[in-house]
Amino acid sequence: MATIKKPRKKRFLTDEEKAERAERLKKAREARAANQQPKYEYVHESVRNLPDDAPLSRKNVTEWIKYQKEKLSAARQNARRKDAPKGADQQVADIQGYIRNMERYLRDGDWCDDFWGKEGTNKTRWRAVVNAYHHQGPMKGMIKRSVGIFYPDLGVEWTREMDDEYYGPYRAPSERSSTVSGKRRRTRRKKTA
């Protein structure tokens, strides 16, 4: 059979002891707060090391996330209404995607959205990190280039004029295949009696 413990008597502190312990606790809290800065371990090191005034700093992006979450709650309310405007659900999905991309940036350090900023209105300028090459055809072995991408080997952003000069007559044919005509195929139907 288990033994039953006797309850201890509660010890009452005097006012002097309470004041002393409160003072000691206050000093310990102040010392710990002075030595301990937030570590932000959930933020990628490359983002953590950016200064606060950088456009994509942790401070700015967390503010944008907070703003977008407020905007999301308003958009959700708007989408739930009976007389919701056309495209309200799409607006909710766009905001959710933008928030998800910003959170991924904080976690991984890679901005993967085409836009940035509080409202997501600034266009992202892409940069080629590694060159890609054409693997077949008359351009085989030449570097692939796309309009609007910054190439460090050139030191400039690739423009439409540069593209026309580079590819010239070797431009890829249009997307539409020559075997497909614009006509519908006729189907034979059996006559029912």
Coordinates of N, CA and C in Angstrom, one line a residue:
M1 N 0.8 -1.2 0.0 CA 0.0 0.0 0.0 C 0.9 1.2 0.0
A2 N 0.5 2.2 -0.8 CA 1.3 3.5 -0.9 C 1.2 4.3 0.3
T3 N 2.3 4.9 0.7 CA 2.2 5.8 1.8 C 1.7 7.2 1.4
I4 N 1.0 7.8 2.3 CA 0.5 9.1 2.0 C 1.4 10.2 2.6
K5 N 1.8 11.1 1.8 CA 2.7 12.2 2.3 C 2.0 13.2 3.1
K6 N 2.6 13.7 4.1 CA 2.0 14.7 4.9 C 2.2 16.0 4.1
P7 N 1.1 16.8 4.1 CA 1.3 18.1 3.4 C 2.1 19.1 4.2
R8 N 3.0 19.8 3.5 CA 3.9 20.7 4.2 C 3.1 22.0 4.6
K9 N 3.6 22.5 5.7 CA 3.0 23.8 6.1 C 3.5 24.9 5.2
K10 N 2.6 25.8 4.8 CA 3.0 26.9 3.9 C 3.9 27.9 4.7
R11 N 5.0 28.3 4.1 CA 5.9 29.2 4.8 C 5.5 30.6 4.3
F12 N 5.3 31.5 5.3 CA 4.9 32.9 5.0 C 6.2 33.7 5.0
L13 N 6.4 34.5 4.0 CA 7.5 35.4 4.0 C 7.2 36.8 4.6
T14 N 8.2 37.3 5.2 CA 8.0 38.7 5.8 C 8.1 39.7 4.6
D15 N 7.7 40.9 4.9 CA 7.7 41.9 3.9 C 9.1 42.2 3.4
E16 N 10.1 42.1 4.3 CA 11.5 42.4 4.0 C 12.0 41.3 3.1
E17 N 11.7 40.0 3.3 CA 12.1 38.9 2.5 C 11.4 39.0 1.1
K18 N 10.2 39.4 1.0 CA 9.5 39.5 -0.2 C 10.2 40.6 -1.1
A19 N 10.5 41.7 -0.5 CA 11.1 42.8 -1.2 C 12.5 42.4 -1.6
E20 N 13.3 41.7 -0.8 CA 14.6 41.2 -1.2 C 14.6 40.3 -2.4
R21 N 13.6 39.3 -2.3 CA 13.5 38.4 -3.5 C 13.0 39.1 -4.7
A22 N 12.1 40.0 -4.6 CA 11.6 40.7 -5.8 C 12.8 41.5 -6.4
E23 N 13.6 42.1 -5.6 CA 14.8 42.9 -6.1 C 15.8 42.0 -6.8
R24 N 16.0 40.8 -6.2 CA 16.9 39.9 -6.8 C 16.4 39.4 -8.2
L25 N 15.1 39.1 -8.2 CA 14.5 38.6 -9.5 C 14.5 39.7 -10.5
K26 N 14.3 40.9 -10.2 CA 14.3 42.1 -11.1 C 15.8 42.2 -11.7
K27 N 16.8 42.1 -10.9 CA 18.2 42.2 -11.3 C 18.5 41.1 -12.3
A28 N 18.1 39.9 -12.0 CA 18.3 38.7 -12.8 C 17.7 38.9 -14.2
R29 N 16.4 39.4 -14.2 CA 15.7 39.6 -15.5 C 16.4 40.6 -16.3
E30 N 16.8 41.7 -15.7 CA 17.5 42.8 -16.4 C 18.8 42.3 -17.0
A31 N 19.6 41.5 -16.3 CA 20.9 41.0 -16.8 C 20.7 40.1 -17.9
R32 N 19.6 39.2 -17.8 CA 19.4 38.3 -18.9 C 18.9 39.0 -20.2
A33 N 18.1 40.1 -20.0 CA 17.6 40.8 -21.1 C 18.7 41.6 -21.8
A34 N 19.7 42.1 -21.1 CA 20.8 42.8 -21.6 C 21.7 41.9 -22.4
N35 N 21.9 40.7 -22.0 CA 22.8 39.8 -22.7 C 22.2 39.0 -23.8
Q36 N 20.9 39.0 -23.8 CA 20.3 38.1 -24.8 C 19.5 38.9 -25.9
Q37 N 20.1 38.9 -27.1 CA 19.4 39.5 -28.2 C 18.6 38.4 -28.9
P38 N 17.5 38.7 -29.6 CA 16.8 37.6 -30.3 C 17.7 37.0 -31.4
K39 N 17.6 35.7 -31.5 CA 18.5 35.0 -32.4 C 17.9 34.8 -33.8
Y40 N 16.6 34.8 -33.9 CA 15.9 34.6 -35.2 C 16.5 33.3 -35.9
E41 N 16.5 32.2 -35.2 CA 17.0 31.0 -35.8 C 16.2 30.4 -36.9
Y42 N 14.9 30.8 -37.0 CA 14.0 30.4 -38.1 C 14.3 31.2 -39.4
V43 N 15.2 32.2 -39.3 CA 15.5 33.0 -40.5 C 16.8 32.5 -41.1
H44 N 16.9 32.4 -42.4 CA 18.1 32.0 -43.1 C 19.2 33.0 -42.8
E45 N 20.4 32.4 -42.7 CA 21.6 33.2 -42.4 C 21.8 34.4 -43.3
S46 N 21.6 34.2 -44.6 CA 21.8 35.3 -45.6 C 20.9 36.4 -45.3
V47 N 19.6 36.1 -44.9 CA 18.6 37.1 -44.6 C 18.9 37.8 -43.3
R48 N 19.3 37.0 -42.3 CA 19.6 37.5 -41.0 C 20.8 38.5 -41.0
N49 N 21.8 38.3 -41.9 CA 22.9 39.2 -42.0 C 22.7 40.5 -42.7
L50 N 21.6 40.6 -43.4 CA 21.3 41.9 -44.1 C 21.0 43.0 -43.1
P51 N 21.5 44.2 -43.5 CA 21.1 45.3 -42.6 C 19.6 45.7 -42.7
D52 N 19.1 46.3 -41.6 CA 17.7 46.6 -41.5 C 17.2 47.5 -42.6
D53 N 18.1 48.3 -43.2 CA 17.7 49.2 -44.3 C 17.7 48.6 -45.7
A54 N 18.1 47.4 -45.8 CA 18.1 46.7 -47.1 C 16.7 46.4 -47.5
P55 N 16.4 46.4 -48.9 CA 15.1 46.3 -49.3 C 14.4 44.9 -48.9
L56 N 15.2 43.9 -48.9 CA 14.6 42.5 -48.5 C 15.1 42.1 -47.2
S57 N 15.3 43.0 -46.2 CA 15.7 42.6 -44.9 C 14.6 41.9 -44.1
R58 N 15.0 41.2 -43.1 CA 14.1 40.5 -42.3 C 13.0 41.4 -41.7
K59 N 13.5 42.5 -41.2 CA 12.5 43.5 -40.6 C 11.5 43.9 -41.6
N60 N 11.9 44.3 -42.9 CA 10.9 44.7 -43.9 C 10.0 43.6 -44.3
V61 N 10.5 42.4 -44.5 CA 9.7 41.3 -45.0 C 8.7 40.9 -43.9
T62 N 9.1 40.9 -42.6 CA 8.1 40.6 -41.6 C 7.0 41.6 -41.5
E63 N 7.3 42.9 -41.7 CA 6.3 43.9 -41.8 C 5.3 43.7 -43.0
W64 N 5.9 43.3 -44.1 CA 5.1 43.0 -45.3 C 4.2 41.8 -45.1
I65 N 4.7 40.8 -44.4 CA 3.8 39.6 -44.1 C 2.7 40.0 -43.2
K66 N 3.0 40.8 -42.2 CA 1.9 41.3 -41.3 C 0.9 42.1 -42.0
Y67 N 1.3 43.0 -42.9 CA 0.4 43.8 -43.7 C -0.5 42.9 -44.6
Q68 N 0.2 41.9 -45.3 CA -0.5 41.1 -46.2 C -1.5 40.2 -45.5
K69 N -1.2 39.8 -44.2 CA -2.2 38.9 -43.5 C -3.4 39.7 -43.1
E70 N -3.2 41.0 -42.8 CA -4.4 41.9 -42.5 C -5.2 42.0 -43.8
K71 N -4.5 42.2 -44.9 CA -5.2 42.3 -46.2 C -5.9 41.1 -46.6
L72 N -5.3 39.9 -46.2 CA -5.9 38.6 -46.5 C -7.2 38.4 -45.7
S73 N -7.3 38.8 -44.5 CA -8.5 38.7 -43.7 C -9.6 39.5 -44.3
A74 N -9.3 40.7 -44.8 CA -10.3 41.6 -45.4 C -10.8 41.0 -46.7
A75 N -9.8 40.4 -47.5 CA -10.2 39.8 -48.8 C -11.0 38.6 -48.6
R76 N -10.8 37.8 -47.5 CA -11.6 36.6 -47.2 C -13.0 37.0 -46.9
Q77 N -13.2 38.0 -46.1 CA -14.5 38.5 -45.7 C -15.2 39.0 -47.0
N78 N -14.5 39.6 -47.9 CA -15.1 40.1 -49.1 C -15.5 39.0 -50.0
A79 N -14.7 37.9 -50.0 CA -15.0 36.7 -50.9 C -16.2 35.9 -50.3
R80 N -16.5 36.0 -49.0 CA -17.5 35.2 -48.4 C -18.9 35.9 -48.6
R81 N -18.9 37.1 -49.0 CA -20.2 37.8 -49.1 C -21.0 37.2 -50.3
K82 N -22.3 37.3 -50.2 CA -23.2 36.8 -51.2 C -23.0 37.5 -52.5
D83 N -22.8 38.8 -52.5 CA -22.6 39.6 -53.7 C -21.1 39.9 -53.9
A84 N -20.3 38.9 -53.7 CA -18.8 39.1 -53.8 C -18.5 39.4 -55.3
P85 N -17.6 40.3 -55.4 CA -17.2 40.7 -56.8 C -16.5 39.6 -57.5
K86 N -16.5 39.6 -58.8 CA -15.8 38.6 -59.6 C -14.3 38.6 -59.3
G87 N -13.7 37.5 -59.1 CA -12.3 37.5 -58.9 C -11.9 37.6 -57.4
A88 N -12.8 37.6 -56.5 CA -12.5 37.8 -55.1 C -11.7 36.5 -54.6
D89 N -12.1 35.4 -55.0 CA -11.4 34.1 -54.6 C -10.0 34.1 -55.1
Q90 N -9.8 34.6 -56.4 CA -8.5 34.7 -56.9 C -7.6 35.7 -56.2
Q91 N -8.2 36.8 -55.7 CA -7.4 37.7 -54.9 C -6.9 37.1 -53.6
V92 N -7.8 36.3 -53.0 CA -7.4 35.6 -51.8 C -6.3 34.6 -52.0
A93 N -6.4 33.9 -53.1 CA -5.3 32.9 -53.5 C -4.0 33.7 -53.8
D94 N -4.1 34.8 -54.5 CA -2.8 35.6 -54.8 C -2.2 36.1 -53.5
I95 N -2.9 36.6 -52.6 CA -2.4 37.1 -51.3 C -1.8 35.9 -50.5
Q96 N -2.5 34.8 -50.5 CA -1.9 33.6 -49.8 C -0.6 33.2 -50.4
G97 N -0.5 33.1 -51.7 CA 0.7 32.8 -52.4 C 1.9 33.7 -52.1
Y98 N 1.6 35.0 -52.1 CA 2.6 36.0 -51.8 C 3.1 35.9 -50.4
I99 N 2.2 35.6 -49.4 CA 2.6 35.4 -48.0 C 3.5 34.1 -47.9
R100 N 3.0 33.1 -48.6 CA 3.8 31.8 -48.6 C 5.2 32.0 -49.1
N101 N 5.3 32.8 -50.2 CA 6.6 33.0 -50.8 C 7.5 33.9 -49.9
M102 N 7.0 34.8 -49.2 CA 7.8 35.7 -48.3 C 8.2 34.8 -47.1
E103 N 7.4 33.9 -46.6 CA 7.8 33.1 -45.5 C 8.9 32.1 -45.9
R104 N 8.8 31.6 -47.1 CA 9.8 30.7 -47.7 C 11.1 31.5 -47.8
Y105 N 11.0 32.8 -48.2 CA 12.3 33.6 -48.3 C 12.9 33.7 -46.9
L106 N 12.2 33.9 -45.9 CA 12.8 34.0 -44.6 C 13.4 32.7 -44.2
R107 N 12.8 31.6 -44.5 CA 13.3 30.3 -44.1 C 14.5 29.8 -45.0
D108 N 14.4 30.1 -46.3 CA 15.4 29.5 -47.2 C 16.4 30.5 -47.7
G109 N 16.1 31.8 -47.7 CA 17.0 32.9 -48.3 C 16.8 33.1 -49.7
D110 N 15.9 32.4 -50.4 CA 15.7 32.6 -51.9 C 14.4 33.3 -52.2
W111 N 14.4 34.4 -52.8 CA 13.2 35.1 -53.2 C 12.7 34.5 -54.5
C112 N 11.5 33.9 -54.5 CA 11.0 33.1 -55.6 C 9.8 33.7 -56.3
D113 N 9.5 35.0 -55.9 CA 8.3 35.6 -56.5 C 8.7 36.6 -57.6
D114 N 7.8 36.9 -58.5 CA 8.2 37.9 -59.6 C 8.0 39.3 -59.1
F115 N 7.4 39.5 -57.9 CA 7.2 40.9 -57.4 C 7.7 40.9 -56.0
W116 N 8.0 42.1 -55.5 CA 8.4 42.3 -54.1 C 7.9 43.7 -53.6
G117 N 7.8 43.8 -52.3 CA 7.4 45.1 -51.7 C 6.2 44.8 -50.8
K118 N 5.8 45.9 -50.1 CA 4.7 45.8 -49.2 C 3.4 45.4 -49.9
E119 N 3.1 46.0 -51.1 CA 2.0 45.6 -51.9 C 2.3 44.6 -53.0
G120 N 3.6 44.2 -53.1 CA 4.0 43.3 -54.2 C 3.9 44.0 -55.5
T121 N 4.3 45.3 -55.6 CA 4.2 46.0 -56.8 C 5.5 46.2 -57.6
N122 N 6.6 46.0 -56.9 CA 7.9 46.1 -57.5 C 8.3 44.9 -58.3
K123 N 8.7 45.0 -59.5 CA 9.1 43.8 -60.3 C 10.5 43.3 -59.9
T124 N 10.6 42.0 -59.8 CA 11.9 41.4 -59.5 C 12.8 41.3 -60.8
R125 N 14.0 41.7 -60.6 CA 15.0 41.6 -61.7 C 15.7 40.3 -61.5
W126 N 15.6 39.4 -62.5 CA 16.3 38.1 -62.4 C 17.7 38.1 -62.9
R127 N 18.5 37.2 -62.3 CA 19.9 37.2 -62.6 C 20.3 35.7 -62.9
A128 N 21.1 35.5 -64.0 CA 21.5 34.2 -64.3 C 22.7 33.9 -63.4
V129 N 22.7 32.7 -62.7 CA 23.8 32.3 -61.9 C 24.7 31.4 -62.6
V130 N 24.2 30.5 -63.4 CA 25.0 29.6 -64.2 C 24.4 29.6 -65.7
N131 N 25.3 29.6 -66.6 CA 24.9 29.7 -68.0 C 24.3 28.3 -68.5
A132 N 23.3 28.4 -69.3 CA 22.7 27.2 -69.9 C 23.1 27.3 -71.4
Y133 N 23.2 26.1 -72.0 CA 23.7 26.0 -73.4 C 22.7 25.3 -74.3
H134 N 22.6 25.7 -75.5 CA 21.7 25.0 -76.5 C 22.4 23.6 -76.7
H135 N 21.6 22.6 -76.7 CA 22.2 21.2 -76.9 C 21.9 20.6 -78.2
Q136 N 21.2 21.3 -79.1 CA 21.0 20.7 -80.4 C 20.6 21.9 -81.4
G137 N 20.6 21.6 -82.7 CA 20.3 22.5 -83.7 C 21.5 23.4 -84.1
P138 N 21.2 24.4 -84.9 CA 22.3 25.3 -85.4 C 22.9 26.1 -84.3
M139 N 22.3 26.3 -83.2 CA 22.9 27.1 -82.1 C 23.6 26.2 -81.1
K140 N 23.8 24.9 -81.4 CA 24.4 24.0 -80.4 C 25.7 24.5 -79.9
G141 N 25.8 24.5 -78.5 CA 27.0 24.9 -77.8 C 27.0 26.4 -77.5
M142 N 26.1 27.1 -78.0 CA 26.0 28.6 -77.7 C 25.2 28.8 -76.4
I143 N 25.5 29.8 -75.7 CA 24.8 30.1 -74.4 C 23.3 30.6 -74.7
K144 N 22.4 30.0 -73.9 CA 21.0 30.4 -74.1 C 20.8 31.8 -73.4
R145 N 20.1 32.6 -74.0 CA 19.8 34.0 -73.4 C 18.3 34.2 -73.4
S146 N 17.8 34.9 -72.4 CA 16.4 35.3 -72.3 C 16.3 36.7 -72.1
V147 N 15.3 37.4 -72.7 CA 15.1 38.8 -72.5 C 14.6 39.1 -71.0
G148 N 15.2 40.2 -70.5 CA 14.9 40.6 -69.1 C 15.7 40.0 -68.0
I149 N 16.7 39.1 -68.3 CA 17.6 38.5 -67.4 C 18.9 39.2 -67.3
F150 N 19.4 39.4 -66.1 CA 20.8 40.0 -66.0 C 21.8 38.9 -66.1
Y151 N 22.8 39.0 -67.0 CA 23.9 38.1 -67.2 C 25.2 38.6 -66.6
P152 N 25.8 38.0 -65.6 CA 27.0 38.6 -65.0 C 28.2 38.5 -66.0
D153 N 28.2 37.6 -67.0 CA 29.3 37.5 -67.9 C 29.3 38.7 -68.9
L154 N 28.1 39.3 -69.1 CA 28.0 40.5 -70.0 C 28.0 41.7 -69.1
G155 N 27.5 41.6 -67.9 CA 27.4 42.8 -67.0 C 26.2 43.7 -67.3
V156 N 25.2 43.2 -68.1 CA 24.0 43.9 -68.4 C 22.8 43.0 -68.5
E157 N 21.6 43.6 -68.5 CA 20.4 42.9 -68.7 C 20.1 42.7 -70.2
W158 N 19.8 41.4 -70.5 CA 19.5 41.1 -71.9 C 18.3 41.8 -72.5
T159 N 18.4 42.5 -73.6 CA 17.3 43.2 -74.1 C 16.8 42.6 -75.4
R160 N 15.6 43.1 -75.9 CA 15.0 42.5 -77.1 C 15.9 42.7 -78.3
E161 N 16.6 43.9 -78.4 CA 17.5 44.2 -79.5 C 18.7 43.2 -79.5
M162 N 19.2 43.0 -78.3 CA 20.4 42.0 -78.2 C 19.9 40.6 -78.6
D163 N 18.7 40.3 -78.3 CA 18.1 39.0 -78.6 C 18.0 38.8 -80.1
D164 N 17.4 39.8 -80.8 CA 17.3 39.8 -82.2 C 18.6 39.7 -82.9
E165 N 19.6 40.4 -82.4 CA 20.9 40.3 -83.1 C 21.6 39.0 -82.8
Y166 N 21.5 38.4 -81.6 CA 22.1 37.2 -81.2 C 21.5 36.0 -82.0
Y167 N 20.2 35.9 -82.0 CA 19.5 34.7 -82.6 C 19.3 34.9 -84.1
G168 N 19.0 36.1 -84.5 CA 18.8 36.4 -85.9 C 17.8 35.4 -86.6
P169 N 18.3 34.8 -87.7 CA 17.4 33.9 -88.4 C 17.1 32.5 -87.7
Y170 N 17.8 32.3 -86.6 CA 17.7 31.0 -86.0 C 16.6 31.0 -84.9
R171 N 15.8 32.0 -84.9 CA 14.7 32.1 -83.9 C 13.9 30.8 -84.0
A172 N 13.5 30.3 -82.8 CA 12.6 29.1 -82.8 C 11.3 29.4 -83.5
P173 N 10.8 28.3 -84.2 CA 9.5 28.5 -84.9 C 8.4 28.8 -83.9
S174 N 7.3 29.2 -84.4 CA 6.1 29.5 -83.5 C 5.6 28.3 -82.8
E175 N 4.9 28.5 -81.7 CA 4.4 27.4 -80.9 C 3.5 26.5 -81.6
R176 N 2.7 27.0 -82.6 CA 1.7 26.2 -83.2 C 2.4 25.3 -84.3
S177 N 2.1 24.1 -84.2 CA 2.6 23.1 -85.1 C 2.0 23.2 -86.5
S178 N 2.8 22.9 -87.5 CA 2.3 23.1 -88.9 C 1.3 21.9 -89.2
T179 N 1.3 20.9 -88.5 CA 0.4 19.7 -88.8 C -1.0 20.0 -88.3
V180 N -1.2 20.9 -87.4 CA -2.5 21.2 -86.8 C -3.1 22.3 -87.6
S181 N -4.3 22.1 -88.1 CA -5.0 23.1 -88.9 C -6.1 23.7 -88.0
G182 N -6.6 24.8 -88.3 CA -7.6 25.4 -87.5 C -9.0 24.8 -87.6
K183 N -9.1 23.8 -88.5 CA -10.4 23.2 -88.7 C -10.7 22.1 -87.7
R184 N -12.0 21.9 -87.5 CA -12.4 20.8 -86.6 C -12.5 19.6 -87.5
R185 N -12.3 18.5 -86.9 CA -12.4 17.2 -87.6 C -13.9 16.8 -87.6
R186 N -14.4 16.4 -88.7 CA -15.7 15.9 -88.8 C -15.8 14.4 -88.3
T187 N -16.8 14.2 -87.5 CA -16.9 12.8 -87.0 C -18.2 12.2 -87.7
R188 N -18.0 11.0 -88.0 CA -19.2 10.3 -88.6 C -20.1 9.7 -87.5
R189 N -21.3 10.0 -87.7 CA -22.3 9.4 -86.7 C -23.1 8.4 -87.4
K190 N -23.4 7.4 -86.6 CA -24.3 6.4 -87.2 C -25.7 6.9 -87.1
K191 N -26.4 6.7 -88.2 CA -27.8 7.1 -88.2 C -28.6 6.1 -87.3
T192 N -29.4 6.6 -86.5 CA -30.3 5.7 -85.7 C -31.6 5.6 -86.4
A193 N -32.2 4.4 -86.3 CA -33.4 4.1 -87.0 C -34.6 4.6 -86.3

